[in-house]
Coordinates of C-alpha atoms and ligand atoms in Angstrom, one line a residue:
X1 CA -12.7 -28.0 -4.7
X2 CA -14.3 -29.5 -7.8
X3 CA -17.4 -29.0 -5.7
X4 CA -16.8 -25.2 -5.2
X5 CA -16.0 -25.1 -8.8
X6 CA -19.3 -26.5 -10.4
X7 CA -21.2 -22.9 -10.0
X8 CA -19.0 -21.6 -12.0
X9 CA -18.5 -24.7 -14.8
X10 CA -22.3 -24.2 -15.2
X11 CA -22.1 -20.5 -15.8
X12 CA -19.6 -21.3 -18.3
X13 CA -21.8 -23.8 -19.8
X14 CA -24.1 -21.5 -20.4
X15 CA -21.7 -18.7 -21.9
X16 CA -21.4 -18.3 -25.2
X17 CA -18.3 -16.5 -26.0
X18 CA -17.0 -19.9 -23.6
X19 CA -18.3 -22.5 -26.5
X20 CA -17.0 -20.5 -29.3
X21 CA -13.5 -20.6 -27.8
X22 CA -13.5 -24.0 -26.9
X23 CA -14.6 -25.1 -30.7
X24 CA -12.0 -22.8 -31.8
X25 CA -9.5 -25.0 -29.2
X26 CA -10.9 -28.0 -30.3
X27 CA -9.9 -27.3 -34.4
X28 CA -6.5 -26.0 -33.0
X29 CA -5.8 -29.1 -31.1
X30 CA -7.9 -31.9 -32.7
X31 CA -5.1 -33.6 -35.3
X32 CA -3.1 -33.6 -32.5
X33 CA -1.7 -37.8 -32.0
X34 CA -2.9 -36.8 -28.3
X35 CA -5.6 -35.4 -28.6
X36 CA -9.1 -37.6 -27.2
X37 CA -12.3 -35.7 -25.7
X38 CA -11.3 -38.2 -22.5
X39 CA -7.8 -36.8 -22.0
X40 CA -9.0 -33.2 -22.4
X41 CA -11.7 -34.0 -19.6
X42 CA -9.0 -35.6 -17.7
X43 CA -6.9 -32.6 -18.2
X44 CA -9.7 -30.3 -17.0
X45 CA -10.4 -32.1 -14.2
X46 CA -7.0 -32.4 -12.7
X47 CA -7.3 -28.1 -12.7
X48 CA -10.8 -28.0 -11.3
X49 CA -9.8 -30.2 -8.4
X50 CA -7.1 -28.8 -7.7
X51 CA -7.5 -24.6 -7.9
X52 CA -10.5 -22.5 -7.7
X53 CA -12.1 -21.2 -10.6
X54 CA -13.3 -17.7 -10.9
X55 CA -15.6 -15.7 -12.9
X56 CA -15.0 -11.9 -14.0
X57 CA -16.5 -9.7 -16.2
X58 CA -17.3 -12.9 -18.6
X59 CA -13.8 -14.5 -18.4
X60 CA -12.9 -17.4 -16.6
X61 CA -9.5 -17.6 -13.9
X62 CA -7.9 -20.7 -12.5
X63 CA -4.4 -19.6 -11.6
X64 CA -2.0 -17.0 -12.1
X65 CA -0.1 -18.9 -14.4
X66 CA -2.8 -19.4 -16.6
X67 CA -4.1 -17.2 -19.0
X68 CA -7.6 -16.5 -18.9
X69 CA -10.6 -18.1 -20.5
X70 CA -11.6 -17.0 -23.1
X71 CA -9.5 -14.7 -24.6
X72 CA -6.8 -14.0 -27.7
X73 CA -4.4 -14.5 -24.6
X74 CA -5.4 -18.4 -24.2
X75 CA -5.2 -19.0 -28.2
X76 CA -1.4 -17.3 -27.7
X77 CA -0.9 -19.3 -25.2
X78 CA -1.7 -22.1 -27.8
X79 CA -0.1 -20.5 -30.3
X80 CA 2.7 -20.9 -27.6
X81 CA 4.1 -24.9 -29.3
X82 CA 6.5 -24.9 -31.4
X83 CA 5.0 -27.3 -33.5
X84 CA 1.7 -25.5 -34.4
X85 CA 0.0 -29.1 -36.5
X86 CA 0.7 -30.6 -33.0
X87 CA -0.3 -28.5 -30.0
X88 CA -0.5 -30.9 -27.3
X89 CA 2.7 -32.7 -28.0
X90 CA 4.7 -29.6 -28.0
X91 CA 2.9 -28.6 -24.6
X92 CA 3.7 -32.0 -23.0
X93 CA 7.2 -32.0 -24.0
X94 CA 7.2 -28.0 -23.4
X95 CA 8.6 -27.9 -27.1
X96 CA 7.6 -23.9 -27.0
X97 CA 8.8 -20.8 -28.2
X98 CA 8.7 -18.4 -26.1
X99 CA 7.8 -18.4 -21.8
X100 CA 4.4 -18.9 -20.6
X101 CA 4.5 -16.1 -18.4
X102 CA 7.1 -12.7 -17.9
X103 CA 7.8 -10.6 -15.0
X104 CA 9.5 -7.5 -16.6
X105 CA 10.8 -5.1 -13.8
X106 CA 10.3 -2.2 -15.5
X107 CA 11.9 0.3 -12.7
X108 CA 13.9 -0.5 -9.8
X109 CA 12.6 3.0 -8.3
X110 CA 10.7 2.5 -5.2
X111 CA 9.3 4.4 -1.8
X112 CA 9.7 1.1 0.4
X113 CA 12.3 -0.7 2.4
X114 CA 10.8 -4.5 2.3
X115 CA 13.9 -6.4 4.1
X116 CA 13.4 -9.1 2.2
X117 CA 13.6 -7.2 -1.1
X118 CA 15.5 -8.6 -4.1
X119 CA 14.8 -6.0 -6.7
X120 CA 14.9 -2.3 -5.5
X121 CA 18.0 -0.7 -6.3
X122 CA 18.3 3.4 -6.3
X123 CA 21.9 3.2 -8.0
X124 CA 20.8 1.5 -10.9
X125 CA 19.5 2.9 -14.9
X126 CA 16.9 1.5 -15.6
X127 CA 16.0 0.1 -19.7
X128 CA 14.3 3.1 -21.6
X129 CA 11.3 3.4 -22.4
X130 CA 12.2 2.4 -26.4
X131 CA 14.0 -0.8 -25.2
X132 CA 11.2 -1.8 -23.4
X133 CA 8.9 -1.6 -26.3
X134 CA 11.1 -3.4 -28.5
X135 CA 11.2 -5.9 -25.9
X136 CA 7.7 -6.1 -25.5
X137 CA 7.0 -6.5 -29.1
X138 CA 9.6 -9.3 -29.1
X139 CA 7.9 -11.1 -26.3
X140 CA 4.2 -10.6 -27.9
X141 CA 6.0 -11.9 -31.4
X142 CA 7.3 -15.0 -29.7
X143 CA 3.6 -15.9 -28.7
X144 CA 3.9 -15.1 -24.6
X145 CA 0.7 -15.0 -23.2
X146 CA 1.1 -13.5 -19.9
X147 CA 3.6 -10.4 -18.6
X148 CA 3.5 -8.8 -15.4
X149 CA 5.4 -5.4 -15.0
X150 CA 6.8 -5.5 -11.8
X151 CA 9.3 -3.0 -10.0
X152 CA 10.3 -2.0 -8.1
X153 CA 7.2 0.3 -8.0
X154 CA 5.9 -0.2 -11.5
X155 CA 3.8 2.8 -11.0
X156 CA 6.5 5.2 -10.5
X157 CA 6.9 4.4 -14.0
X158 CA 6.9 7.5 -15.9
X159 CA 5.9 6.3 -19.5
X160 CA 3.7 3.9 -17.5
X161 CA 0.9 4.3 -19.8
X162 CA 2.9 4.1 -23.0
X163 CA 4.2 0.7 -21.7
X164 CA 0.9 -0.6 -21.2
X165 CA -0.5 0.9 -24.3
X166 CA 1.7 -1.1 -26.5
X167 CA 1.3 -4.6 -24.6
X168 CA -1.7 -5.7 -27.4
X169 CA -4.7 -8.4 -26.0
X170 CA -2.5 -10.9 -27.3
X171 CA -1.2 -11.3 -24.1
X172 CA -2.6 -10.3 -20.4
X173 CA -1.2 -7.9 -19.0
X174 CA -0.7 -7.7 -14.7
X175 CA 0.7 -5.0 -12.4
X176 CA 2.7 -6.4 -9.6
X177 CA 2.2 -3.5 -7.0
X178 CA 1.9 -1.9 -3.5
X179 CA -0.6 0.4 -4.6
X180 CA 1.7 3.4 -4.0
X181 CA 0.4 6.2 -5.6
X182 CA -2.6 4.5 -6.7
X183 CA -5.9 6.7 -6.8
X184 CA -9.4 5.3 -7.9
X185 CA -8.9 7.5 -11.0
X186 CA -5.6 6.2 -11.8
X187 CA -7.3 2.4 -11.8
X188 CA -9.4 3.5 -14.4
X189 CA -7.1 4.5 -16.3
X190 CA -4.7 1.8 -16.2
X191 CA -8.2 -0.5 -17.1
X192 CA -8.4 2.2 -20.4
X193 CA -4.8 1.4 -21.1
X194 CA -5.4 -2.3 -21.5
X195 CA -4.2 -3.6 -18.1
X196 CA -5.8 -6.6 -17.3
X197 CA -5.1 -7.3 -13.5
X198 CA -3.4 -5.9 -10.3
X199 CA -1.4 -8.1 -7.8
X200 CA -1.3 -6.1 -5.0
X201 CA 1.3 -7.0 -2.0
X202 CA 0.9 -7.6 1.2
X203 CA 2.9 -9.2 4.0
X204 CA 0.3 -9.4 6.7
X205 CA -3.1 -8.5 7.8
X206 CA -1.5 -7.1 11.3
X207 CA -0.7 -3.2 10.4
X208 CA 1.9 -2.9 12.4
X209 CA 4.0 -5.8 11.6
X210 CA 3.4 -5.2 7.9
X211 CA 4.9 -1.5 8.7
X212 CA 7.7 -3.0 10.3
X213 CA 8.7 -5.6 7.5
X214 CA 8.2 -2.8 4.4
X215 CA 9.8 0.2 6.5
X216 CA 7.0 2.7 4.8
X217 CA 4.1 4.1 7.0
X218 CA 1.8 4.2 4.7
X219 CA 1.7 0.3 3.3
X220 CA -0.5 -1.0 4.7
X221 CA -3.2 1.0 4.2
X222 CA -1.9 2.0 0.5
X223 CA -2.5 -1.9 -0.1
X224 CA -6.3 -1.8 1.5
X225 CA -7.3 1.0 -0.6
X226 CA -5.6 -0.1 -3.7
X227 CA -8.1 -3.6 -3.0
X228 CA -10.7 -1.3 -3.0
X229 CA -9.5 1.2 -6.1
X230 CA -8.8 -2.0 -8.3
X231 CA -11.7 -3.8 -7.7
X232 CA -14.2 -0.8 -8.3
X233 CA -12.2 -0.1 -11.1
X234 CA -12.8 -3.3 -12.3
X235 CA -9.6 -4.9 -13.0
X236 CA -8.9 -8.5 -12.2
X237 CA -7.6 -8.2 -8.3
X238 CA -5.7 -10.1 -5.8
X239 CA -3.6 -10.2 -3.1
X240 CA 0.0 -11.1 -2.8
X241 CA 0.9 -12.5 0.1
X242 CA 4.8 -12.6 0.8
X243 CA 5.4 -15.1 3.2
X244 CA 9.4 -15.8 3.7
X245 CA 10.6 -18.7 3.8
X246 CA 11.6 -18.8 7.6
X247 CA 8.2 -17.4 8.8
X248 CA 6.3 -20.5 7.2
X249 CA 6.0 -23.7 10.0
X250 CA 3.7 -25.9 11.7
X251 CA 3.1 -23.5 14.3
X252 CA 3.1 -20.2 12.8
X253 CA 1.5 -18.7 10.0
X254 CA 2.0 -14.9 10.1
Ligands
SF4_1 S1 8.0 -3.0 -2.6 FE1 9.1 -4.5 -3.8 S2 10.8 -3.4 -4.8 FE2 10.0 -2.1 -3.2 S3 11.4 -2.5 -1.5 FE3 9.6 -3.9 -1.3 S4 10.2 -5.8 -2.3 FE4 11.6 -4.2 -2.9

């Protein structure tokens, strides 16, 4: 992997806006009893073997549950120890003050039928619109670098735009979707309203089966064009492959 990954290390070498960040890092981190230019490079390391780092649009991704680098999210995420003279130790010893990453289900309205679904549920109310701002603001105040809004459908969301509005750049901001109701357009405009990325669901690449398991006969291709929507759109995409439990052997990979 680390192979794979040294395109990309050298384009961040060469970036800019990449060496400011990490000098800022460096004078956030540096009185730190951990801290040593070795165990950062160990630390690094362990990542760059392990996931695959991507560029886009001038940022730099390793995982999900990362937050981008660079950006005000990564210094939240910082900003995340408790202890704010010692970074590292409060990291190590997850001394924090607030979660590294939030999945907010901000509706539980949705069009599908997914059998293994956890989260849809037409007889409840969901939080209003106010509540989830205050939450929000709560989250952002307690120094959480990453939320997702996740559903249900999150873009049956009727105040969908407000909700994004008012996540600030302190933290990154996903959709967890199935591209229901998604239109080229409506990418945009979610990119305008501060959304960083879309993970967009998926249960198979076999149409029919993926019908089958989300009982809606439009998912599969509502998924393939929201690919294409989010990506032209120019938000951070990828694919979220639910793979049950049972369905995962030696034998078998659906
Ligand atoms: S798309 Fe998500 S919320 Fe909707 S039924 Fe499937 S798992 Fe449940």
């Amino acid at each position: 992997m680390l192979l794979t990954n040294l395109k990309v290390i050298f384009k961040m070498s060469t970036d800019k806006n990449v060496r400011l960040q990490l000098r800022q890092t460096k004078e956030m981190i540096k009185n730190d009893k951990l801290y040593s230019t070795f165990k950062m490079l160990k630390f690094a390391l362990k990542f760059l073997t392990r996931d695959k780092l991507t560029s886009h649009q001038g940022i730099y991704y390793v995982n999900f549950a990362f937050p981008v680098f660079p950006s005000p999210a990564f210094i939240t995420f910082l900003n995340l120890a408790r202890d704010k003279q010692n970074i590292l130790t409060s990291h190590a010893f997850c001394k924090k003050t607030a979660p590294l990453s939030i999945c907010l289900t901000i509706t539980t309205k949705c069009n599908y039928d997914c059998y293994y679904c956890g989260s849809k549920d037409k007889n409840k109310t969901d939080l209003s619109t106010d509540d989830w701002k205050k939450i929000i603001a709560d989250l952002q105040k307690m120094n959480t670098p990453i939320i997702f809004f996740t559903g249900g459908e999150p873009l049956l969301h009727p105040d969908l735009k407000e909700l994004c509005q008012c996540v600030t750049d302190k933290s990154l901001l996903y959709i967890l979707t199935t591209g229901d109701g998604l239109t080229l357009e409506r990418a945009k405009k979610l990119k305008e309203y501060g959304v960083f990325g879309l993970g967009i669901s998926l249960t198979t690449c076999d149409e029919i089966i993926d019908i089958e398991k989300r009982q809606h006969g439009k998912c599969y291709q509502n998924a393939i064009n929201a690919i294409k929507y989010s990506v032209k759109a120019g938000l951070f995409t990828t694919v979220i492959a639910v793979i049950p439990k049972n369905e995962v052997n030696e034998k078998k990979v659906v």
